[in-house]
């Protein structure tokens, strides 16, 4: 019950604040909100929402995995892009039959993301650079590397844009009604995460570390080892999302295409909203994806800039963070 | 390769980071973990441009930037101190809010998308002996010794550090922990406002969506690298500014831009490693 109230209060507060902002720009809030809902879930919009939800839910899960143990991975963008570019390289340059290449490309994406995130974990364990900082700092060189690759060695010769050539016909993940079949992979990862979280010792150790880090250490949980494992799982998932993105439409790597839509940051917000619980993170990610795709519909219908939905998302999290503190204190007193 | 203009462009690159990093150092000293510097900088940029455009005076722009960024930092202050929310969650969310809000406002206020630049927009202009630098650049350098003296030679600074190191002890001695923490977050917001004004009206005169591009995050790193000491923070920001300026130089001799873009982050990471290794060796085993 408290949990419901915990979410409901910030949602209402964010909607009220958004309504004030809408009134200030001279728009009927109900019309704008109506346009968001019908745009996100209407027959024309549901496909967009799902297509957007795949990377957001994937990244949300990736960032939720270490967050469950109280570790914040801020390097999702670098891991995502590195996974994408690795999958692309396999798809373009490794010989062999199409389906085998697709599997290899997905694996390459997972491995690249996992290795890069694990490197950040090693930076914390061995060199004392906090995870928050090591993940963040490592993210930028990865993005620069990808930007360099698609401008020079892997550039599409027939185009003036910084993008790679398209993957050949057989080396692609097909689409169903505009949604990549990669959606099944993302759902599978979330299912695995849910099972590990709820049913295995590893999931329990992670949660204990999140609840009480000192107690966890006292109880014999090897924190450095756990950090490497969680970060590898996190980066691997981010890399998979990147691989799915290039193996799906438009079947190539375009510089900035995975960064500009803010999949990583919206995913992080979703994971924070759900306190990294597997199903909650999925729900929150779909909710945020719907808000974002609904925002585009609202912009078309009412001239209100779509960024309103980005404001709503952030405000919601701010209210949630603030009220969770209040509830925490009340519970402590009782 | 190394000449006066290299340092001049390093100065330009480091000023917004220095302001934000000093803000972060103040907060750190009072025991507040502030990662919302990026958002405060961006709000400062927008405030500066809006103020300058409406009044035709760059200095009104600076004042508006300071007010806007200070008001914005209330989110972290109220959320983390009064409501006891998680500062990391609040910081991440308020950084994203700044991106969304300024992009929303640039479209509703100026009716344009992406970036806003206009002949009516007044820049800060040049000042003093170093060509190409605004008054705010010198102000950022003055702020370093001023904050160092304040923190280490003034009773106010001693109490502030007490609040950061032993809040219960400070509180039992009659120091109002809440007041001090609110004070540093708001003062940090004001400093970020100055940094944002320099970024938007200093060497260029425009507002672009997400124009801070990670500088606030670099400031968070500079706070770590400089161990939250104003002089250390200055050195860290200088290192970053030099790496960025040197990168531009290397582009001139044919190195691709993407390689030099990454340079400041790699340099900072290596500097963090080295400083930690040195510190570990310094500790008795």
Coordinates of C-alpha atoms in Angstrom, one line a residue:
Chain A
X1 CA 0.0 0.0 0.0
X2 CA 2.8 2.4 0.9
X3 CA 4.5 1.5 -2.3
X4 CA 1.4 2.5 -4.3
X5 CA 1.2 5.8 -2.4
X6 CA 5.0 6.2 -2.9
X7 CA 4.5 6.2 -6.6
X8 CA 1.1 7.9 -6.8
X9 CA 2.0 11.1 -4.9
X10 CA 4.9 12.0 -7.2
X11 CA 3.0 11.1 -10.3
X12 CA 0.1 13.4 -9.4
X13 CA 2.6 16.1 -8.3
X14 CA 4.5 15.9 -11.6
X15 CA 1.2 16.0 -13.6
X16 CA 0.1 19.1 -11.7
X17 CA 3.4 20.8 -12.3
X18 CA 3.2 19.9 -16.0
X19 CA -0.3 21.4 -16.1
X20 CA 0.9 24.6 -14.7
X21 CA 3.7 24.7 -17.3
X22 CA 1.1 24.0 -20.0
X23 CA -1.3 26.8 -18.7
X24 CA 1.7 29.2 -18.8
X25 CA 2.1 28.5 -22.5
X26 CA -1.6 28.9 -23.1
X27 CA -2.5 25.3 -23.7
X28 CA -5.4 23.3 -22.3
X29 CA -3.6 20.7 -20.1
X30 CA -6.3 18.1 -20.5
X31 CA -6.0 18.4 -24.3
X32 CA -2.2 18.0 -24.1
X33 CA -2.3 15.1 -21.7
X34 CA -5.1 13.5 -23.8
X35 CA -2.8 13.8 -26.9
X36 CA 0.1 12.1 -25.0
X37 CA -2.1 9.2 -24.0
X38 CA -3.8 8.7 -27.3
X39 CA -0.5 9.2 -29.1
X40 CA 1.3 6.7 -27.0
X41 CA -1.3 3.9 -26.9
X42 CA -3.6 4.7 -29.9
X43 CA -3.5 2.5 -33.0
X44 CA -1.0 4.8 -34.7
X45 CA 1.2 5.3 -31.7
X46 CA 1.5 1.9 -30.0
X47 CA 4.1 0.7 -32.6
X48 CA 6.3 3.8 -31.9
X49 CA 6.0 3.3 -28.2
X50 CA 7.1 -0.3 -28.5
X51 CA 10.0 0.5 -30.8
X52 CA 11.2 3.1 -28.4
X53 CA 10.5 0.9 -25.4
X54 CA 13.0 -1.8 -26.6
X55 CA 16.2 0.2 -26.1
X56 CA 14.9 2.1 -23.1
X57 CA 13.8 -1.1 -21.3
X58 CA 17.1 -2.7 -22.3
X59 CA 19.2 0.1 -20.9
X60 CA 17.0 0.4 -17.8
X61 CA 17.6 -3.3 -17.1
X62 CA 21.4 -2.8 -17.8
X63 CA 21.6 0.0 -15.3
X64 CA 19.2 -1.7 -12.8
X65 CA 21.5 -4.7 -12.4
X66 CA 24.3 -2.9 -10.4
X67 CA 21.9 -0.4 -9.0
X68 CA 20.3 -3.3 -7.1
X69 CA 23.5 -3.4 -5.1
X70 CA 23.6 0.3 -4.8
X71 CA 26.2 0.7 -7.5
X72 CA 25.5 3.4 -10.1
X73 CA 26.8 2.8 -13.6
X74 CA 26.9 6.1 -15.4
X75 CA 28.8 4.8 -18.4
X76 CA 25.9 3.2 -20.2
X77 CA 26.3 5.4 -23.2
X78 CA 29.8 4.2 -23.8
X79 CA 29.0 0.5 -23.3
X80 CA 25.9 0.8 -25.5
X81 CA 27.9 2.4 -28.4
X82 CA 30.8 0.0 -28.0
X83 CA 28.4 -2.9 -28.2
X84 CA 26.8 -1.5 -31.3
X85 CA 30.1 -0.9 -33.1
X86 CA 31.4 -4.3 -32.2
X87 CA 28.3 -6.0 -33.5
X88 CA 28.5 -3.9 -36.7
X89 CA 32.2 -4.9 -37.2
X90 CA 31.3 -8.6 -37.0
X91 CA 28.3 -8.2 -39.3
X92 CA 30.3 -6.4 -41.9
X93 CA 33.7 -8.2 -41.8
X94 CA 33.3 -11.7 -40.5
X95 CA 32.6 -14.2 -43.3
X96 CA 30.0 -17.0 -42.9
X97 CA 26.3 -17.7 -43.2
X98 CA 23.9 -14.9 -42.1
X99 CA 22.3 -16.5 -39.0
X100 CA 25.7 -17.5 -37.6
X101 CA 26.9 -14.0 -38.1
X102 CA 23.8 -12.5 -36.4
X103 CA 24.5 -14.7 -33.3
X104 CA 28.3 -13.8 -33.4
X105 CA 27.5 -10.1 -33.8
X106 CA 25.1 -10.2 -30.8
X107 CA 27.8 -12.0 -28.7
X108 CA 30.4 -9.5 -29.8
X109 CA 28.2 -6.7 -28.6
X110 CA 27.6 -8.3 -25.3
X111 CA 31.3 -9.1 -24.8
X112 CA 32.5 -5.6 -25.8
X113 CA 30.0 -3.9 -23.4
X114 CA 30.8 -6.4 -20.6
X115 CA 34.5 -6.0 -20.9
X116 CA 34.4 -2.2 -21.0
X117 CA 32.1 -2.0 -17.9
X118 CA 34.3 -4.6 -16.1
X119 CA 37.2 -2.3 -16.8
X120 CA 35.5 0.5 -14.9
X121 CA 34.9 -2.0 -12.0
X122 CA 38.6 -2.8 -12.0
X123 CA 39.4 0.9 -11.9
X124 CA 37.4 1.1 -8.6
X125 CA 38.8 -2.1 -7.1
X126 CA 42.4 -1.6 -8.0
X127 CA 42.9 2.1 -8.5
X128 CA 40.4 3.6 -6.1
X129 CA 38.5 5.6 -8.7
X130 CA 34.8 5.5 -7.6
X131 CA 32.6 3.6 -10.0
X132 CA 30.4 6.7 -10.5
X133 CA 33.5 8.5 -11.9
X134 CA 35.3 5.6 -13.7
X135 CA 32.2 4.5 -15.6
X136 CA 31.4 8.1 -16.6
X137 CA 35.0 9.0 -17.7
X138 CA 35.4 5.8 -19.7
X139 CA 32.2 6.5 -21.6
X140 CA 33.5 9.5 -23.5
X141 CA 36.5 7.8 -25.2
X142 CA 34.2 5.0 -26.3
X143 CA 31.8 7.4 -27.9
X144 CA 34.7 9.3 -29.6
X145 CA 36.1 6.0 -30.9
X146 CA 32.8 5.0 -32.5
X147 CA 32.5 8.5 -34.0
X148 CA 35.9 8.2 -35.4
X149 CA 35.3 4.7 -36.9
X150 CA 32.2 5.7 -38.8
X151 CA 33.9 8.9 -40.1
X152 CA 37.0 7.2 -41.4
X153 CA 37.7 3.4 -41.6
X154 CA 34.1 2.1 -41.5
X155 CA 32.4 5.0 -43.3
X156 CA 29.7 4.5 -45.9
X157 CA 31.5 5.7 -49.0
X158 CA 28.2 6.6 -50.8
X159 CA 27.0 9.0 -48.1
X160 CA 28.1 12.3 -46.6
X161 CA 26.7 11.4 -43.2
X162 CA 28.9 10.0 -40.4
X163 CA 27.5 6.5 -40.8
X164 CA 28.6 3.0 -41.6
X165 CA 27.5 1.0 -44.6
X166 CA 24.3 -1.1 -44.2
X167 CA 24.7 -4.6 -43.0
X168 CA 24.0 -7.2 -45.8
X169 CA 20.5 -8.6 -46.2
X170 CA 21.1 -11.9 -44.3
X171 CA 22.8 -10.3 -41.3
X172 CA 19.9 -8.5 -39.9
X173 CA 17.3 -8.8 -37.2
X174 CA 13.9 -8.8 -39.0
X175 CA 11.2 -6.4 -38.0
X176 CA 7.6 -7.2 -37.0
X177 CA 5.3 -4.2 -37.7
X178 CA 8.1 -1.7 -37.2
X179 CA 9.4 -3.3 -34.0
X180 CA 12.7 -5.2 -34.0
X181 CA 12.6 -8.9 -33.2
X182 CA 15.4 -7.9 -30.7
X183 CA 12.5 -7.2 -28.4
X184 CA 12.4 -11.0 -27.6
X185 CA 16.1 -10.8 -26.5
X186 CA 15.4 -7.9 -24.3
X187 CA 12.4 -9.6 -22.7
X188 CA 14.5 -12.7 -22.2
X189 CA 17.3 -10.7 -20.5
X190 CA 14.7 -9.2 -18.2
X191 CA 13.2 -12.6 -17.4
X192 CA 16.7 -14.0 -16.6
X193 CA 17.3 -10.9 -14.4
X194 CA 14.0 -11.4 -12.6
X195 CA 14.8 -15.1 -11.9
X196 CA 18.4 -14.5 -10.7
X197 CA 17.1 -11.6 -8.5
X198 CA 14.3 -13.6 -6.9
X199 CA 15.6 -17.1 -6.8
X200 CA 19.4 -17.4 -6.6
X201 CA 22.1 -16.7 -4.0
X202 CA 23.8 -14.3 -6.4
X203 CA 20.6 -12.2 -6.5
X204 CA 20.3 -12.3 -2.8
X205 CA 23.9 -11.3 -2.2
X206 CA 23.3 -8.4 -4.6
X207 CA 20.2 -7.2 -2.8
X208 CA 21.9 -7.5 0.6
X209 CA 24.7 -5.4 -0.6
X210 CA 22.2 -2.8 -1.8
X211 CA 20.3 -2.8 1.6
X212 CA 23.3 -2.7 3.9
X213 CA 26.8 -2.6 2.3
X214 CA 28.7 -2.9 5.6
X215 CA 26.6 -5.8 6.8
X216 CA 27.2 -7.5 3.4
X217 CA 30.9 -7.2 3.8
X218 CA 30.7 -8.5 7.3
X219 CA 28.7 -11.4 6.2
X220 CA 31.5 -12.4 3.8
X221 CA 30.3 -11.1 0.5
X222 CA 33.4 -10.3 -1.7
X223 CA 32.5 -6.7 -2.8
X224 CA 35.2 -6.3 -5.4
X225 CA 34.3 -9.5 -7.1
X226 CA 30.6 -8.7 -6.9
X227 CA 31.4 -5.3 -8.5
X228 CA 33.2 -6.8 -11.4
X229 CA 30.4 -9.4 -12.0
X230 CA 27.5 -6.9 -11.7
X231 CA 29.3 -4.4 -14.0
X232 CA 30.0 -7.0 -16.6
X233 CA 26.4 -8.1 -16.5
X234 CA 25.3 -4.5 -16.8
X235 CA 27.7 -3.6 -19.6
X236 CA 26.9 -6.8 -21.4
X237 CA 23.2 -5.9 -21.4
X238 CA 24.0 -2.4 -22.6
X239 CA 26.2 -3.9 -25.3
X240 CA 23.4 -6.2 -26.3
X241 CA 21.0 -3.3 -26.7
X242 CA 23.6 -1.6 -28.9
X243 CA 24.0 -4.8 -31.0
X244 CA 20.2 -5.0 -31.4
X245 CA 20.1 -1.4 -32.5
X246 CA 22.5 -1.9 -35.4
X247 CA 21.2 -5.3 -36.4
X248 CA 17.7 -3.8 -36.6
X249 CA 16.5 -1.0 -38.9
X250 CA 18.3 1.1 -40.3
X251 CA 20.9 -1.8 -40.2
X252 CA 23.8 0.5 -39.7
X253 CA 25.6 2.6 -37.1
X254 CA 24.9 6.3 -37.4
X255 CA 27.0 8.6 -35.1
X256 CA 24.8 10.0 -32.4
X257 CA 21.8 7.9 -33.2
X258 CA 22.0 6.0 -29.9
X259 CA 23.0 9.1 -27.8
X260 CA 20.6 11.8 -29.0
X261 CA 17.4 9.9 -27.9
X262 CA 18.8 9.6 -24.4
X263 CA 18.0 5.9 -24.1
X264 CA 20.6 5.5 -21.4
X265 CA 19.5 8.4 -19.2
X266 CA 15.8 7.7 -19.5
X267 CA 16.7 4.1 -18.7
X268 CA 18.6 5.1 -15.6
X269 CA 15.6 7.2 -14.5
X270 CA 13.3 4.2 -15.0
X271 CA 15.7 2.0 -13.0
X272 CA 15.8 4.6 -10.2
X273 CA 12.0 5.0 -10.2
X274 CA 11.6 1.2 -9.7
X275 CA 14.5 0.9 -7.2
X276 CA 15.9 -1.6 -9.8
X277 CA 13.4 -4.3 -9.2
X278 CA 13.2 -6.3 -12.5
X279 CA 9.5 -6.1 -13.3
X280 CA 9.2 -2.6 -11.9
X281 CA 12.1 -1.4 -14.1
X282 CA 10.4 -2.9 -17.1
X283 CA 7.1 -1.2 -16.3
X284 CA 8.8 2.1 -15.6
X285 CA 10.8 1.9 -18.9
X286 CA 7.6 1.2 -20.9
X287 CA 5.9 4.1 -19.1
X288 CA 8.7 6.5 -19.9
X289 CA 8.8 5.2 -23.5
X290 CA 5.1 5.8 -23.8
X291 CA 5.5 9.3 -22.4
X292 CA 8.3 10.1 -24.9
X293 CA 6.5 8.8 -28.0
X294 CA 3.2 10.4 -26.7
X295 CA 5.2 13.6 -26.5
X296 CA 5.8 13.6 -30.3
X297 CA 2.1 13.1 -30.9
X298 CA 1.2 15.9 -28.5
X299 CA 3.6 18.2 -30.3
X300 CA 1.9 17.4 -33.6
X301 CA -1.6 17.9 -32.1
X302 CA -1.1 21.0 -29.9
X303 CA 2.2 22.8 -30.8
X304 CA 3.5 22.1 -27.3
X305 CA 7.1 21.2 -27.5
X306 CA 7.7 17.4 -27.0
X307 CA 10.4 18.3 -24.3
X308 CA 7.5 18.7 -21.9
X309 CA 7.5 14.9 -21.4
X310 CA 11.2 15.0 -20.6
X311 CA 10.4 17.6 -17.9
X312 CA 7.6 15.4 -16.6
X313 CA 9.9 12.4 -16.3
X314 CA 12.6 14.3 -14.4
X315 CA 10.1 16.1 -12.2
X316 CA 8.5 12.7 -11.3
X317 CA 11.9 11.3 -10.2
X318 CA 12.7 14.4 -8.2
X319 CA 9.4 14.2 -6.3
X320 CA 9.8 10.5 -5.9
X321 CA 13.3 10.9 -4.4
X322 CA 12.1 13.6 -2.1
X323 CA 9.0 11.8 -0.9
X324 CA 10.8 8.5 -0.5
X325 CA 13.0 10.3 2.0
X326 CA 9.9 11.5 3.9
X327 CA 8.4 8.0 4.0
X328 CA 11.7 6.5 5.0
X329 CA 11.8 8.9 8.0
X330 CA 8.2 8.3 9.0
X331 CA 8.8 4.5 8.9
X332 CA 12.0 5.0 11.0
X333 CA 10.0 6.9 13.6
X334 CA 7.2 4.5 13.9
Chain B
X1 CA 52.9 23.9 -30.4
X2 CA 53.0 25.5 -27.0
X3 CA 52.6 29.3 -26.9
X4 CA 50.5 32.1 -25.4
X5 CA 47.4 31.3 -27.5
X6 CA 47.4 27.7 -26.3
X7 CA 47.1 29.0 -22.7
X8 CA 44.5 31.5 -23.8
X9 CA 42.3 28.8 -25.2
X10 CA 42.9 26.6 -22.2
X11 CA 41.7 29.5 -20.0
X12 CA 38.5 29.8 -22.0
X13 CA 37.9 26.1 -21.8
X14 CA 38.5 25.8 -18.1
X15 CA 36.6 28.8 -16.7
X16 CA 33.1 27.2 -16.7
X17 CA 34.5 24.0 -15.3
X18 CA 36.4 25.9 -12.6
X19 CA 33.3 27.8 -11.4
X20 CA 31.3 24.5 -11.3
X21 CA 34.2 22.6 -9.6
X22 CA 34.6 25.3 -6.9
X23 CA 30.8 24.9 -6.3
X24 CA 31.3 21.2 -6.0
X25 CA 34.2 21.6 -3.7
X26 CA 32.3 23.8 -1.3
X27 CA 29.4 21.3 -1.2
X28 CA 31.8 18.4 -0.7
X29 CA 33.4 20.2 2.2
X30 CA 30.0 20.6 3.9
X31 CA 29.3 16.9 3.3
X32 CA 26.9 17.4 0.4
X33 CA 27.5 15.2 -2.7
X34 CA 26.6 17.5 -5.6
X35 CA 26.4 16.0 -9.0
X36 CA 23.8 18.4 -10.3
X37 CA 26.5 20.9 -11.4
X38 CA 25.9 20.0 -15.0
X39 CA 22.2 21.0 -14.8
X40 CA 22.9 24.2 -12.8
X41 CA 25.5 25.2 -15.5
X42 CA 23.0 24.6 -18.2
X43 CA 20.3 26.6 -16.5
X44 CA 22.9 29.4 -16.0
X45 CA 23.6 29.4 -19.7
X46 CA 19.9 29.8 -20.5
X47 CA 19.4 32.5 -17.9
X48 CA 22.4 34.4 -19.2
X49 CA 21.1 34.3 -22.8
X50 CA 17.5 35.2 -21.8
X51 CA 18.6 38.1 -19.6
X52 CA 21.0 39.4 -22.2
X53 CA 18.5 39.2 -25.0
X54 CA 15.6 40.8 -23.1
X55 CA 17.6 43.7 -21.7
X56 CA 20.4 44.2 -24.2
X57 CA 22.9 44.0 -21.4
X58 CA 25.3 41.1 -20.9
X59 CA 25.7 42.0 -17.3
X60 CA 22.0 41.7 -16.6
X61 CA 22.4 38.3 -18.3
X62 CA 25.0 37.4 -15.8
X63 CA 22.8 38.4 -12.9
X64 CA 19.8 36.5 -14.3
X65 CA 22.1 33.5 -14.8
X66 CA 23.2 33.6 -11.1
X67 CA 19.6 34.0 -9.9
X68 CA 18.3 31.2 -12.2
X69 CA 21.1 28.7 -11.3
X70 CA 20.8 29.5 -7.6
X71 CA 17.0 29.0 -7.7
X72 CA 17.6 25.8 -9.7
X73 CA 20.0 24.4 -7.0
X74 CA 17.1 24.7 -4.5
X75 CA 15.9 21.4 -6.0
X76 CA 18.9 19.6 -4.6
X77 CA 18.8 21.6 -1.4
X78 CA 15.2 21.0 -0.6
X79 CA 15.2 17.4 -1.9
X80 CA 18.3 16.2 -0.1
X81 CA 18.3 18.3 3.1
X82 CA 14.7 19.0 4.0
X83 CA 13.2 15.8 2.5
X84 CA 16.2 13.6 3.0
X85 CA 16.1 12.3 -0.6
X86 CA 19.1 10.5 -2.2
X87 CA 21.5 13.1 -3.6
X88 CA 22.6 10.9 -6.5
X89 CA 19.0 10.3 -7.7
X90 CA 18.2 14.0 -7.3
X91 CA 21.4 15.0 -9.1
X92 CA 20.8 12.7 -12.1
X93 CA 17.2 13.8 -12.4
X94 CA 17.9 17.5 -12.0
X95 CA 20.5 17.3 -14.7
X96 CA 18.0 15.7 -17.1
X97 CA 15.4 18.2 -16.0
X98 CA 17.7 21.0 -17.0
X99 CA 18.2 19.5 -20.5
X100 CA 14.4 19.1 -20.9
X101 CA 13.4 22.4 -19.4
X102 CA 15.9 24.5 -21.3
X103 CA 15.0 22.7 -24.6
X104 CA 11.3 23.3 -23.8
X105 CA 11.9 27.0 -22.9
X106 CA 14.1 27.7 -26.0
X107 CA 11.2 26.7 -28.1
X108 CA 8.4 28.4 -26.1
X109 CA 10.3 31.6 -25.4
X110 CA 12.5 32.1 -28.5
X111 CA 10.4 29.9 -30.9
X112 CA 13.4 28.1 -32.2
X113 CA 14.9 24.7 -32.0
X114 CA 18.5 23.5 -31.4
X115 CA 20.3 26.7 -30.8
X116 CA 19.5 30.4 -30.4
X117 CA 21.7 33.2 -31.5
X118 CA 20.6 36.8 -32.3
X119 CA 22.3 40.1 -33.1
X120 CA 20.4 41.6 -30.1
X121 CA 22.3 39.2 -27.8
X122 CA 25.1 40.9 -26.0
X123 CA 28.3 39.0 -25.2
X124 CA 30.6 39.8 -22.2
X125 CA 33.4 41.3 -24.4
X126 CA 37.1 41.3 -23.6
X127 CA 38.7 42.6 -20.5
X128 CA 42.1 43.0 -19.1
X129 CA 45.6 42.1 -20.4
X130 CA 44.9 38.6 -21.8
X131 CA 43.2 38.8 -25.2
X132 CA 39.9 37.1 -25.7
X133 CA 39.1 36.7 -22.0
X134 CA 36.0 38.2 -20.2
X135 CA 35.9 39.7 -16.8
X136 CA 34.4 36.4 -15.5
X137 CA 37.6 34.6 -16.3
X138 CA 39.6 36.8 -13.9
X139 CA 36.8 36.5 -11.4
X140 CA 37.1 32.7 -11.5
X141 CA 40.8 32.9 -10.7
X142 CA 40.1 35.4 -7.8
X143 CA 37.5 33.0 -6.5
X144 CA 40.1 30.3 -5.9
X145 CA 42.2 32.2 -3.2
X146 CA 39.1 33.8 -1.8
X147 CA 37.5 30.4 -1.2
X148 CA 40.7 28.9 0.1
X149 CA 41.0 31.7 2.7
X150 CA 37.3 31.4 3.5
X151 CA 37.5 27.6 4.0
X152 CA 40.8 27.5 5.9
X153 CA 41.3 30.8 7.6
X154 CA 37.8 32.0 8.5
X155 CA 35.7 30.7 11.3
X156 CA 32.8 30.3 8.8
X157 CA 34.9 27.9 6.8
X158 CA 36.0 26.0 9.9
X159 CA 32.4 25.5 10.9
X160 CA 31.6 24.5 7.3
X161 CA 34.2 21.8 7.3
X162 CA 33.1 20.7 10.7
X163 CA 29.6 20.3 9.3
X164 CA 31.1 18.1 6.5
X165 CA 33.3 16.0 8.7
X166 CA 31.3 15.5 11.9
X167 CA 27.8 16.8 11.5
X168 CA 26.7 15.6 14.9
X169 CA 29.6 17.2 16.7
X170 CA 29.1 20.5 14.8
X171 CA 25.4 20.4 15.6
X172 CA 26.1 19.8 19.3
X173 CA 28.4 22.8 19.3
X174 CA 25.5 24.9 18.1
X175 CA 26.3 25.0 14.4
X176 CA 23.1 24.8 12.3
X177 CA 24.0 22.0 9.9
X178 CA 20.9 22.5 7.8
X179 CA 21.6 26.2 7.3
X180 CA 25.2 25.6 6.3
X181 CA 24.3 22.9 3.8
X182 CA 21.6 25.1 2.3
X183 CA 24.1 27.9 2.1
X184 CA 26.8 25.9 0.2
X185 CA 24.3 24.4 -2.3
X186 CA 22.9 27.8 -3.1
X187 CA 26.3 29.4 -3.2
X188 CA 27.3 26.6 -5.5
X189 CA 24.3 27.4 -7.7
X190 CA 25.4 31.0 -7.9
X191 CA 28.9 29.9 -9.0
X192 CA 27.5 27.6 -11.6
X193 CA 25.4 30.6 -12.8
X194 CA 28.6 32.5 -13.4
X195 CA 30.1 29.5 -15.2
X196 CA 27.0 29.2 -17.3
X197 CA 27.1 32.9 -18.2
X198 CA 30.8 32.6 -19.2
X199 CA 30.0 29.6 -21.4
X200 CA 27.0 31.2 -23.1
X201 CA 28.2 34.8 -23.3
X202 CA 32.0 34.6 -22.9
X203 CA 33.8 33.4 -26.1
X204 CA 30.6 32.7 -28.0
X205 CA 27.2 34.4 -27.7
X206 CA 24.5 31.8 -28.1
X207 CA 22.4 29.1 -26.4
X208 CA 22.5 25.6 -27.7
X209 CA 20.5 22.6 -26.4
X210 CA 22.7 20.7 -24.0
X211 CA 25.6 23.1 -24.6
X212 CA 27.3 22.2 -21.3
X213 CA 28.1 18.8 -22.9
X214 CA 29.5 17.1 -19.8
X215 CA 31.4 20.0 -18.3
X216 CA 29.5 19.8 -15.1
X217 CA 30.5 16.1 -14.9
X218 CA 34.1 17.0 -15.4
X219 CA 33.7 19.5 -12.6
X220 CA 32.6 16.6 -10.4
X221 CA 35.7 14.7 -11.4
X222 CA 37.8 17.8 -10.8
X223 CA 36.5 18.0 -7.2
X224 CA 37.7 14.5 -6.7
X225 CA 41.0 15.0 -8.3
X226 CA 41.6 18.2 -6.4
X227 CA 40.5 16.6 -3.1
X228 CA 37.9 19.4 -2.8
X229 CA 40.6 22.0 -2.1
X230 CA 40.2 25.2 -4.1
X231 CA 43.8 25.1 -5.3
X232 CA 43.7 21.4 -6.1
X233 CA 40.4 22.0 -8.0
X234 CA 42.1 24.8 -10.0
X235 CA 45.0 22.5 -10.9
X236 CA 42.5 19.8 -12.0
X237 CA 40.5 22.2 -14.1
X238 CA 43.7 23.5 -15.6
X239 CA 44.8 20.0 -16.5
X240 CA 41.4 19.5 -18.3
X241 CA 41.5 22.9 -20.0
X242 CA 45.1 22.3 -21.2
X243 CA 44.2 18.8 -22.5
X244 CA 41.3 20.3 -24.4
X245 CA 43.3 23.2 -25.8
X246 CA 46.1 20.9 -26.7
X247 CA 43.7 18.6 -28.5
X248 CA 42.6 21.5 -30.7
X249 CA 46.2 22.0 -31.6
X250 CA 46.8 18.4 -32.5
X251 CA 43.8 18.6 -34.8
X252 CA 45.7 21.3 -36.6
X253 CA 48.5 18.8 -37.4
X254 CA 46.0 16.2 -38.7
X255 CA 44.9 14.1 -35.7
X256 CA 41.2 13.4 -36.1
X257 CA 38.9 15.4 -33.9
X258 CA 37.4 12.3 -32.3
X259 CA 40.8 11.3 -30.9
X260 CA 41.4 14.8 -29.4
X261 CA 37.8 15.0 -28.1
X262 CA 38.5 12.0 -25.9
X263 CA 41.9 13.3 -24.7
X264 CA 40.7 15.4 -21.7
X265 CA 38.7 12.4 -20.3
X266 CA 41.6 10.0 -20.7
X267 CA 44.1 12.5 -19.2
X268 CA 41.7 13.0 -16.3
X269 CA 41.3 9.3 -15.7
X270 CA 45.1 8.8 -15.8
X271 CA 45.6 11.7 -13.4
X272 CA 43.1 10.1 -11.0
X273 CA 45.0 6.8 -11.2
X274 CA 48.3 8.4 -10.5
X275 CA 47.1 10.5 -7.6
X276 CA 45.5 7.5 -6.0
X277 CA 48.6 5.4 -6.5
X278 CA 50.7 8.1 -4.9
X279 CA 48.3 8.4 -2.0
X280 CA 48.3 4.6 -1.5
X281 CA 52.1 4.6 -1.4
X282 CA 52.1 7.5 1.1
X283 CA 49.9 5.5 3.5
X284 CA 51.6 3.3 6.0
X285 CA 50.9 -0.3 5.1

